Amino acid sequence: MSQKPEDFFKHVISHSKEYGYIFQSSEIYDGLSAVYDYGQLGVELKKNIRDYWWKAMVQLHENIVGLDAAIFMHPTTWKASGHVDAFNDPLIDNKDSKKRYRADVLIEEHIAKIEDKITKEVEKAAKRFENFDAAVFLSTNARVKEYQDKIDAINARFKTALNDNNLEDVKQIIIDLEIVCPISGSRNWTDVRQFNLMFSTSMGSVSEDANTIYLRPETAQGIFVNYLNVQKTGRMKIPFGIAQTGKAFRNEIVARQFIFRMREFEQMEMQFFVKPGTEMEWYEYWKKARLNWHLSLDLGADKYRFHDHLKLAHYANAACDIEHNFPFGFKELEGIHSRTDFDLKQHEQFSGKKLQYFDPELNQNYVPYVVETSVGLDRLFLSILSSALKEETLEGGDTRTVLNLPPALAPYKAAVFPLVKKDGLPELAESIVKDLKFDFNIAYDEKDTVGKRYRRQDAYGTPFCITVDHQSLEDKTVTVRHRDTMIQERIAIDKLSTFLEERVSLKSLLKTL
RNA sequence: GCGAAAGUAGCUCAAUUGGUAGAGCUCCAGCCUUCCAAGCUGGAGGUUGCGGGUUCGAGACCCGUCUUUCGCUCCA
């Protein structure tokens, strides 16, 4: 398509709405920012993607089992995971440069500058004196002490301000320290605001007794807190995995790009528990396995790439993303992280419960290491929909809009048409629908010319159209028209079920893995 | 959150310097009976995102607000 990426993305969005894939939430009330609903076709596609992932992960791996943990979790969970601290960033804007900074980072950078001065003093002194003892110098030199006192004072004040949630004082610290914006060089700051990326609500009907609880910002913790339950009751032996799909919620400051970054979204995660020291092997294994899964959708190998994280999160010793080429460029689709034993250790510490595994081969206990695969279902949906949407120019200059969805994921597997709405053709067509509908989601349409109906199903992404004509009454065969090639072939009615099964079932897709 | 652009029927878009809100497609009911969106007849669908202001008169101008896309920012 000779469209600008931006225009193509708008086309994806309008197509999604026009054909019932995605609607904006609460649209009649002007919508809710960055929240979307899945329509009648969208819910089918989403369900099929989820099913394909689930079967590929759980059904095809005897050492992976499923879980469905609640969205609400004990508040301490989020202290242990680090989300309470990490998701509470005090932010401040410079009014002149319009740049936003984390207030704590600005203050820490200021402290770092003072520390540099100390280092320089030490270096100077080291050159001047023989037998220089840095430790003695640090504790005795007046200038160094002055610097150090300054640092301690700032730290103490900042810590108090944060603990008391005293954002005015955080701003005052920045003003008192005469911190300037690196871009504009000005001290024209806004107030400090706290952005809590976790949604909270209260549990219990009596408000005084109400406990603040959070809507989970990730599904992983539900797996970690249940890891021992599953291991014991499922008699799981390491290495083993726990898979889960479900909603997570993040109060993003900026949530945009259609369903790419939503405030409410669905994750599909698998946490794989391994013996410490073997995690890199498994990390490589899952990198390959997950990329392979994406490639099986046949949307084009050039649309995927790995992006290795150079800066690792506090919990990880290796991490990468599988990125997909969205209409707005390569962006993260799935993350594969080697999370070490960080999460389980944290939960051991905060809960006081042992979360260890007894390894019969080693005859010893240990906290397993975890390799995580985490994919956004909504992002996957968007990657498939935007890769599948095509505006084709046919011979003769005609254009058609077609969704080349992987057949196994398409909302409708086939559509059945009577060529004309008389002569008993609708009755025969309906009897075919009746027969197929137990195994496949089938559409029926008898309105408008058959060509128009074909194009309508192309826009839906239906891989096959089955047309009943007068010959069908004679010899019990029908025309099957292929979505992608538009080629037609004649098939016996009693062979339809097998024909579809081979081409549109999840089984056919799973076998390619 | 800052900046830019935009918001008119289900979709894509019109509407002279401010002067009666329209078209195509879609949809619905019928006619026609045709294997790739194109025939005929009729019909439905709108307080122009919302609220206020200027004006004799606002879809258009001004202010506010909501939503979307883009850039910056953020993304444990």
CSV table of C-alpha atoms in Angstrom, one decimal, chain A residues 100-496:
chain,number,residue,atom,x,y,z
A,100,ARG,CA,9.7,16.2,32.8
A,101,TYR,CA,12.0,14.8,35.4
A,102,ARG,CA,11.8,12.4,38.2
A,103,ALA,CA,12.3,14.6,41.3
A,104,ASP,CA,14.3,11.9,43.1
A,105,VAL,CA,16.6,11.6,40.1
A,106,LEU,CA,17.3,15.4,40.0
A,107,ILE,CA,18.1,15.3,43.7
A,108,GLU,CA,20.3,12.2,43.4
A,109,GLU,CA,22.2,13.8,40.5
A,110,HIS,CA,22.8,16.8,42.6
A,111,ILE,CA,24.2,14.6,45.4
A,112,ALA,CA,26.3,12.8,42.8
A,113,LYS,CA,27.9,16.2,41.9
A,114,ILE,CA,28.8,16.8,45.5
A,115,GLU,CA,30.3,13.3,45.6
A,116,ASP,CA,32.4,14.1,42.6
A,117,LYS,CA,33.8,17.1,44.5
A,118,ILE,CA,34.8,14.7,47.3
A,119,THR,CA,36.5,12.4,44.9
A,120,LYS,CA,38.4,15.3,43.4
A,121,GLU,CA,39.6,16.4,46.9
A,122,VAL,CA,40.8,12.8,47.5
A,123,GLU,CA,42.7,12.7,44.2
A,124,LYS,CA,44.3,16.1,44.9
A,125,ALA,CA,45.4,15.0,48.4
A,126,ALA,CA,46.7,11.7,47.1
A,127,LYS,CA,49.0,13.5,44.8
A,128,ARG,CA,50.2,15.8,47.5
A,129,PHE,CA,50.9,13.3,50.3
A,130,GLU,CA,53.0,10.2,50.4
A,131,ASN,CA,51.6,7.3,52.3
A,132,PHE,CA,48.1,8.7,51.7
A,133,ASP,CA,45.3,6.9,53.6
A,134,ALA,CA,42.0,7.7,51.9
A,135,ALA,CA,39.9,6.5,54.8
A,136,VAL,CA,41.7,8.7,57.3
A,137,PHE,CA,41.5,11.7,54.9
A,138,LEU,CA,37.8,11.2,54.4
A,139,SER,CA,37.1,11.2,58.1
A,140,THR,CA,39.4,14.1,58.9
A,141,ASN,CA,39.5,16.6,56.1
A,142,ALA,CA,37.3,19.6,56.9
A,143,ARG,CA,36.2,20.3,53.3
A,144,VAL,CA,35.3,16.7,52.7
A,145,LYS,CA,33.4,16.6,55.9
A,146,GLU,CA,31.5,19.7,54.9
A,147,TYR,CA,30.5,18.0,51.6
A,148,GLN,CA,29.6,14.8,53.4
A,149,ASP,CA,27.4,16.6,55.9
A,150,LYS,CA,25.6,18.4,53.1
A,151,ILE,CA,24.9,15.0,51.4
A,152,ASP,CA,23.7,13.5,54.6
A,153,ALA,CA,21.4,16.5,55.3
A,154,ILE,CA,19.9,16.3,51.8
A,155,ASN,CA,19.4,12.6,52.0
A,156,ALA,CA,17.7,12.8,55.4
A,157,ARG,CA,15.4,15.6,54.4
A,158,PHE,CA,14.5,13.9,51.1
A,159,LYS,CA,13.8,10.6,52.8
A,160,THR,CA,11.6,12.2,55.4
A,161,ALA,CA,9.7,14.1,52.7
A,162,LEU,CA,9.1,11.0,50.7
A,163,ASN,CA,8.0,9.0,53.6
A,164,ASP,CA,5.6,11.7,54.7
A,165,ASN,CA,4.5,12.0,51.1
A,166,ASN,CA,5.3,15.7,51.5
A,167,LEU,CA,5.6,16.7,47.9
A,168,GLU,CA,5.8,20.4,48.6
A,169,ASP,CA,9.0,19.8,50.5
A,170,VAL,CA,10.4,17.7,47.7
A,171,LYS,CA,9.9,20.7,45.5
A,172,GLN,CA,11.4,23.0,48.2
A,173,ILE,CA,14.5,20.8,48.3
A,174,ILE,CA,15.0,21.2,44.6
A,175,ILE,CA,14.5,25.0,45.0
A,176,ASP,CA,16.8,25.2,48.0
A,177,LEU,CA,19.5,23.2,46.2
A,178,GLU,CA,19.2,25.6,43.3
A,179,ILE,CA,18.9,22.7,40.9
A,180,VAL,CA,18.4,23.9,37.3
A,181,CYS,CA,16.9,22.2,34.3
A,182,PRO,CA,19.8,20.8,32.2
A,183,ILE,CA,18.0,21.9,29.0
A,184,SER,CA,16.7,25.4,29.8
A,185,GLY,CA,19.0,26.2,32.7
A,186,SER,CA,16.1,27.7,34.5
A,187,ARG,CA,14.6,27.0,38.0
A,188,ASN,CA,11.0,27.5,36.8
A,189,TRP,CA,9.6,24.3,38.2
A,190,THR,CA,6.0,23.0,38.5
A,191,ASP,CA,4.8,21.4,41.6
A,192,VAL,CA,6.0,17.8,42.3
A,193,ARG,CA,3.3,15.3,41.5
A,194,GLN,CA,3.1,11.7,42.4
A,195,PHE,CA,2.1,9.3,39.7
A,196,ASN,CA,1.1,6.0,41.1
A,197,LEU,CA,1.0,3.5,38.3
A,198,MET,CA,-1.1,1.1,40.2
A,199,PHE,CA,-4.8,1.5,40.4
A,200,SER,CA,-6.2,1.2,43.9
A,201,THR,CA,-9.5,0.5,45.5
A,202,SER,CA,-10.7,-0.4,48.9
A,203,MET,CA,-11.8,-3.8,50.2
A,204,GLY,CA,-14.5,-4.2,52.8
A,205,SER,CA,-17.8,-2.4,53.2
A,206,VAL,CA,-16.9,-0.3,56.3
A,207,SER,CA,-14.8,2.5,55.0
A,208,GLU,CA,-12.8,3.0,58.3
A,209,ASP,CA,-11.7,-0.5,58.2
A,210,ALA,CA,-11.1,-0.5,54.5
A,211,ASN,CA,-7.8,-1.8,53.3
A,212,THR,CA,-6.3,-0.2,50.2
A,213,ILE,CA,-5.8,-2.9,47.7
A,214,TYR,CA,-4.4,-2.7,44.2
A,215,LEU,CA,-5.5,-4.0,40.9
A,216,ARG,CA,-2.6,-6.1,39.8
A,217,PRO,CA,-0.1,-4.3,37.5
A,218,GLU,CA,1.2,-7.7,36.3
A,219,THR,CA,-0.1,-11.2,36.4
A,220,ALA,CA,3.3,-12.8,37.3
A,221,GLN,CA,3.0,-12.3,41.1
A,222,GLY,CA,-0.1,-14.5,41.1
A,223,ILE,CA,2.1,-17.3,39.8
A,224,PHE,CA,4.9,-16.7,42.3
A,225,VAL,CA,2.7,-16.7,45.4
A,226,ASN,CA,1.1,-20.0,44.1
A,227,TYR,CA,4.2,-21.6,43.0
A,228,LEU,CA,4.5,-24.0,45.9
A,229,ASN,CA,0.8,-24.9,45.9
A,230,VAL,CA,1.1,-25.9,42.2
A,231,GLN,CA,4.4,-27.7,42.7
A,232,LYS,CA,3.2,-29.7,45.6
A,233,THR,CA,-0.4,-30.6,44.5
A,234,GLY,CA,0.7,-31.1,40.9
A,235,ARG,CA,3.7,-33.1,41.9
A,236,MET,CA,5.8,-30.9,39.6
A,237,LYS,CA,9.5,-31.6,39.1
A,238,ILE,CA,11.9,-28.9,38.2
A,239,PRO,CA,12.1,-27.7,35.5
A,240,PHE,CA,8.4,-26.9,35.2
A,241,GLY,CA,6.3,-24.0,34.2
A,242,ILE,CA,3.0,-22.3,35.2
A,243,ALA,CA,1.1,-20.4,32.6
A,244,GLN,CA,-1.6,-17.8,33.0
A,245,THR,CA,-3.6,-15.4,31.0
A,246,GLY,CA,-5.5,-12.5,32.5
A,247,LYS,CA,-6.1,-8.8,32.9
A,248,ALA,CA,-3.6,-6.4,34.4
A,249,PHE,CA,-3.9,-2.7,35.1
A,250,ARG,CA,-1.5,0.2,34.9
A,251,ASN,CA,-2.4,3.9,35.3
A,252,GLU,CA,0.0,5.0,32.6
A,253,ILE,CA,0.8,8.7,32.5
A,254,VAL,CA,0.6,8.5,28.7
A,255,ALA,CA,-1.3,5.6,27.2
A,256,ARG,CA,-1.7,5.8,23.5
A,257,GLN,CA,-1.4,4.2,20.1
A,258,PHE,CA,-4.8,2.5,20.0
A,259,ILE,CA,-4.7,-0.9,21.8
A,260,PHE,CA,-0.9,-0.9,22.0
A,261,ARG,CA,-0.7,0.7,25.4
A,262,MET,CA,-3.9,0.5,27.4
A,263,ARG,CA,-4.7,1.1,31.0
A,264,GLU,CA,-6.4,-2.3,31.2
A,265,PHE,CA,-4.8,-5.0,29.2
A,266,GLU,CA,-4.4,-8.7,29.1
A,267,GLN,CA,-1.2,-10.6,29.6
A,268,MET,CA,-0.3,-14.2,28.7
A,269,GLU,CA,2.6,-15.2,30.9
A,270,MET,CA,4.5,-18.4,31.7
A,271,GLN,CA,7.0,-18.6,34.5
A,272,PHE,CA,9.4,-21.4,34.1
A,273,PHE,CA,11.1,-22.7,37.3
A,274,VAL,CA,14.6,-24.1,36.9
A,275,LYS,CA,17.6,-25.2,38.8
A,276,PRO,CA,19.9,-22.3,39.6
A,277,GLY,CA,22.8,-22.2,37.1
A,278,THR,CA,20.7,-23.6,34.3
A,279,GLU,CA,18.7,-20.5,33.7
A,280,MET,CA,20.7,-19.2,30.7
A,281,GLU,CA,20.1,-22.4,28.8
A,282,TRP,CA,16.4,-22.2,29.4
A,283,TYR,CA,16.5,-18.5,28.6
A,284,GLU,CA,17.9,-19.3,25.2
A,285,TYR,CA,15.5,-22.2,24.8
A,286,TRP,CA,12.4,-20.0,25.4
A,287,LYS,CA,13.8,-17.2,23.2
A,288,LYS,CA,13.9,-19.6,20.4
A,289,ALA,CA,10.6,-21.3,21.2
A,290,ARG,CA,8.6,-18.1,21.5
A,291,LEU,CA,10.0,-16.6,18.3
A,292,ASN,CA,9.1,-19.8,16.6
A,293,TRP,CA,5.6,-19.5,17.9
A,294,HIS,CA,5.2,-16.0,16.4
A,295,LEU,CA,6.7,-17.1,13.1
A,296,SER,CA,4.1,-19.9,12.9
A,297,LEU,CA,1.5,-17.3,12.4
A,298,ASP,CA,3.1,-16.7,9.0
A,299,LEU,CA,2.8,-12.9,9.0
A,300,GLY,CA,6.3,-12.5,7.7
A,301,ALA,CA,9.7,-13.3,9.4
A,302,ASP,CA,10.9,-9.8,8.6
A,303,LYS,CA,8.3,-8.4,11.0
A,304,TYR,CA,10.1,-9.8,14.1
A,305,ARG,CA,13.4,-9.1,15.7
A,306,PHE,CA,15.0,-9.5,19.1
A,307,HIS,CA,16.0,-6.6,21.2
A,308,ASP,CA,18.4,-7.5,24.0
A,309,HIS,CA,18.2,-5.4,27.1
A,310,LEU,CA,21.5,-3.8,27.9
A,311,LYS,CA,20.2,-2.1,31.0
A,312,LEU,CA,18.7,-4.8,33.1
A,313,ALA,CA,15.9,-4.4,35.7
A,314,HIS,CA,16.9,-5.1,39.3
A,315,TYR,CA,15.4,-8.6,39.2
A,316,ALA,CA,16.9,-9.8,35.9
A,317,ASN,CA,20.2,-11.3,34.9
A,318,ALA,CA,19.2,-11.5,31.2
A,319,ALA,CA,16.3,-10.0,29.3
A,320,CYS,CA,15.2,-9.4,25.8
A,321,ASP,CA,12.1,-8.4,23.8
A,322,ILE,CA,10.6,-9.9,20.7
A,323,GLU,CA,9.7,-6.8,18.8
A,324,HIS,CA,7.1,-6.6,16.0
A,325,ASN,CA,7.0,-4.2,13.2
A,326,PHE,CA,3.8,-2.3,14.0
A,327,PRO,CA,2.4,0.4,11.7
A,328,PHE,CA,4.3,2.8,13.9
A,329,GLY,CA,7.6,0.9,13.9
A,330,PHE,CA,9.3,-1.9,15.8
A,331,LYS,CA,7.9,-2.1,19.3
A,332,GLU,CA,7.9,-4.6,22.1
A,333,LEU,CA,5.5,-7.5,21.7
A,334,GLU,CA,6.8,-10.1,24.1
A,335,GLY,CA,9.4,-10.1,26.9
A,336,ILE,CA,11.6,-13.0,27.8
A,337,HIS,CA,13.3,-12.4,31.2
A,338,SER,CA,15.6,-14.4,33.3
A,339,ARG,CA,14.3,-13.2,36.7
A,340,THR,CA,16.7,-15.2,38.9
A,341,ASP,CA,15.3,-16.1,42.3
A,342,PHE,CA,14.5,-12.4,43.0
A,343,ASP,CA,10.7,-12.8,43.2
A,344,LEU,CA,10.5,-16.0,45.2
A,345,LYS,CA,13.2,-14.7,47.6
A,346,GLN,CA,11.3,-11.5,48.1
A,347,HIS,CA,8.1,-13.4,48.9
A,348,GLU,CA,10.0,-15.6,51.3
A,349,GLN,CA,11.2,-12.5,53.1
A,350,PHE,CA,7.9,-10.7,53.2
A,351,SER,CA,5.8,-13.7,54.0
A,352,GLY,CA,8.2,-15.6,56.3
A,353,LYS,CA,7.3,-18.8,54.4
A,354,LYS,CA,9.8,-21.0,52.7
A,355,LEU,CA,9.3,-21.2,49.0
A,356,GLN,CA,11.9,-23.8,48.3
A,357,TYR,CA,12.1,-26.9,46.2
A,358,PHE,CA,13.6,-30.1,47.3
A,359,ASP,CA,15.7,-31.5,44.5
A,360,PRO,CA,15.8,-35.3,44.8
A,361,GLU,CA,18.7,-35.6,42.5
A,362,LEU,CA,20.9,-33.2,44.5
A,363,ASN,CA,19.3,-34.2,47.7
A,364,GLN,CA,19.0,-30.5,48.7
A,365,ASN,CA,16.7,-27.6,48.9
A,366,TYR,CA,16.9,-24.4,46.9
A,367,VAL,CA,14.9,-21.5,45.7
A,368,PRO,CA,14.4,-22.1,41.9
A,369,TYR,CA,15.4,-19.5,39.3
A,370,VAL,CA,12.7,-18.3,37.0
A,371,VAL,CA,12.7,-17.7,33.3
A,372,GLU,CA,9.6,-15.7,32.2
A,373,THR,CA,7.9,-15.3,28.9
A,374,SER,CA,5.3,-12.5,28.9
A,375,VAL,CA,3.3,-11.4,25.9
A,376,GLY,CA,0.6,-8.8,25.7
A,377,LEU,CA,-2.5,-10.3,24.2
A,378,ASP,CA,-3.8,-7.0,23.0
A,379,ARG,CA,-0.5,-6.2,21.3
A,380,LEU,CA,-0.5,-9.6,19.7
A,381,PHE,CA,-4.0,-8.9,18.5
A,382,LEU,CA,-2.8,-5.6,17.0
A,383,SER,CA,0.2,-7.1,15.4
A,384,ILE,CA,-1.9,-9.8,13.7
A,385,LEU,CA,-4.7,-7.4,12.6
A,386,SER,CA,-2.3,-4.8,11.2
A,387,SER,CA,-0.2,-7.3,9.4
A,388,ALA,CA,-3.2,-9.0,8.0
A,389,LEU,CA,-5.0,-5.9,6.7
A,390,LYS,CA,-4.3,-5.3,3.0
A,391,GLU,CA,-5.7,-3.2,0.3
A,392,GLU,CA,-5.2,-5.2,-2.9
A,393,THR,CA,-5.4,-4.0,-6.4
A,394,LEU,CA,-6.9,-6.7,-8.6
A,395,GLU,CA,-6.6,-7.3,-12.4
A,396,GLY,CA,-8.7,-4.7,-14.0
A,397,GLY,CA,-8.0,-2.0,-11.5
A,398,ASP,CA,-10.5,-3.1,-8.9
A,399,THR,CA,-9.4,-2.9,-5.3
A,400,ARG,CA,-10.5,-5.1,-2.4
A,401,THR,CA,-9.9,-4.9,1.3
A,402,VAL,CA,-8.9,-8.2,2.8
A,403,LEU,CA,-7.8,-9.5,6.2
A,404,ASN,CA,-5.2,-12.2,5.6
A,405,LEU,CA,-5.7,-13.6,9.1
A,406,PRO,CA,-4.1,-16.9,9.9
A,407,PRO,CA,-7.1,-19.2,9.1
A,408,ALA,CA,-7.0,-20.9,12.5
A,409,LEU,CA,-7.4,-17.6,14.2
A,410,ALA,CA,-10.1,-16.1,12.0
A,411,PRO,CA,-13.4,-15.2,13.8
A,412,TYR,CA,-15.5,-17.1,11.1
A,413,LYS,CA,-13.9,-20.2,9.6
A,414,ALA,CA,-16.2,-20.2,6.7
A,415,ALA,CA,-19.3,-18.4,5.3
A,416,VAL,CA,-22.1,-20.3,3.6
A,417,PHE,CA,-24.1,-18.6,0.8
A,418,PRO,CA,-27.0,-19.6,-1.4
A,419,LEU,CA,-26.1,-18.3,-4.9
A,420,VAL,CA,-29.7,-17.0,-5.2
A,421,LYS,CA,-32.4,-16.6,-2.6
A,422,LYS,CA,-34.8,-19.1,-4.2
A,423,ASP,CA,-35.2,-22.5,-5.7
A,424,GLY,CA,-34.4,-24.3,-2.4
A,425,LEU,CA,-30.8,-23.0,-2.3
A,426,PRO,CA,-31.2,-21.2,1.0
A,427,GLU,CA,-32.6,-24.4,2.5
A,428,LEU,CA,-29.6,-26.5,1.4
A,429,ALA,CA,-27.2,-23.8,2.5
A,430,GLU,CA,-28.8,-23.6,5.9
A,431,SER,CA,-28.6,-27.4,6.3
A,432,ILE,CA,-24.8,-27.1,5.6
A,433,VAL,CA,-24.5,-24.5,8.3
A,434,LYS,CA,-26.5,-26.7,10.7
A,435,ASP,CA,-24.0,-29.5,10.1
A,436,LEU,CA,-20.8,-27.5,10.4
A,437,LYS,CA,-21.7,-25.2,13.3
A,438,PHE,CA,-20.9,-27.8,15.9
A,439,ASP,CA,-17.2,-27.7,14.9
A,440,PHE,CA,-16.7,-24.3,13.4
A,441,ASN,CA,-17.9,-20.7,13.7
A,442,ILE,CA,-19.8,-20.3,10.5
A,443,ALA,CA,-21.4,-17.2,8.9
A,444,TYR,CA,-24.5,-17.3,6.7
A,445,ASP,CA,-25.4,-14.6,4.3
A,446,GLU,CA,-28.0,-14.4,1.5
A,447,LYS,CA,-28.2,-10.7,1.0
A,448,ASP,CA,-26.8,-8.9,-2.1
A,449,THR,CA,-24.9,-10.4,-5.0
A,450,VAL,CA,-22.6,-13.2,-4.3
A,451,GLY,CA,-19.6,-11.1,-5.3
A,452,LYS,CA,-20.5,-8.5,-2.7
A,453,ARG,CA,-20.8,-11.2,-0.1
A,454,TYR,CA,-17.3,-12.5,-0.9
A,455,ARG,CA,-15.9,-9.0,-0.4
A,456,ARG,CA,-17.7,-8.6,2.8
A,457,GLN,CA,-16.2,-11.8,4.2
A,458,ASP,CA,-12.8,-10.7,2.9
A,459,ALA,CA,-13.0,-7.7,5.1
A,460,TYR,CA,-14.0,-9.9,8.0
A,461,GLY,CA,-11.0,-12.2,7.3
A,462,THR,CA,-13.1,-15.3,6.7
A,463,PRO,CA,-10.8,-17.8,5.0
A,464,PHE,CA,-13.4,-19.7,3.0
A,465,CYS,CA,-16.7,-19.0,1.4
A,466,ILE,CA,-19.0,-22.0,0.5
A,467,THR,CA,-21.6,-21.2,-2.2
A,468,VAL,CA,-24.6,-23.4,-2.9
A,469,ASP,CA,-25.8,-23.3,-6.5
A,470,HIS,CA,-28.2,-25.2,-8.7
A,471,GLN,CA,-25.7,-27.9,-9.4
A,472,SER,CA,-25.5,-28.5,-5.7
A,473,LEU,CA,-29.1,-29.8,-5.8
A,474,GLU,CA,-28.1,-32.3,-8.5
A,475,ASP,CA,-24.7,-33.6,-7.3
A,476,LYS,CA,-24.3,-32.6,-3.7
A,477,THR,CA,-21.2,-30.4,-4.4
A,478,VAL,CA,-20.6,-26.8,-3.6
A,479,THR,CA,-18.1,-24.1,-4.6
A,480,VAL,CA,-15.4,-23.3,-2.1
A,481,ARG,CA,-13.8,-19.9,-2.7
A,482,HIS,CA,-10.4,-19.2,-1.1
A,483,ARG,CA,-10.0,-15.8,0.6
A,484,ASP,CA,-6.3,-15.2,-0.3
A,485,THR,CA,-6.2,-16.4,-3.9
A,486,MET,CA,-9.9,-15.9,-4.8
A,487,ILE,CA,-9.6,-19.3,-6.5
A,488,GLN,CA,-12.7,-21.5,-6.5
A,489,GLU,CA,-12.9,-25.3,-6.3
A,490,ARG,CA,-15.8,-27.7,-6.2
A,491,ILE,CA,-16.1,-29.9,-3.2
A,492,ALA,CA,-18.6,-32.6,-2.1
A,493,ILE,CA,-20.8,-31.4,0.7
A,494,ASP,CA,-19.9,-34.4,2.9
A,495,LYS,CA,-16.2,-33.6,2.5
A,496,LEU,CA,-16.6,-30.0,3.8
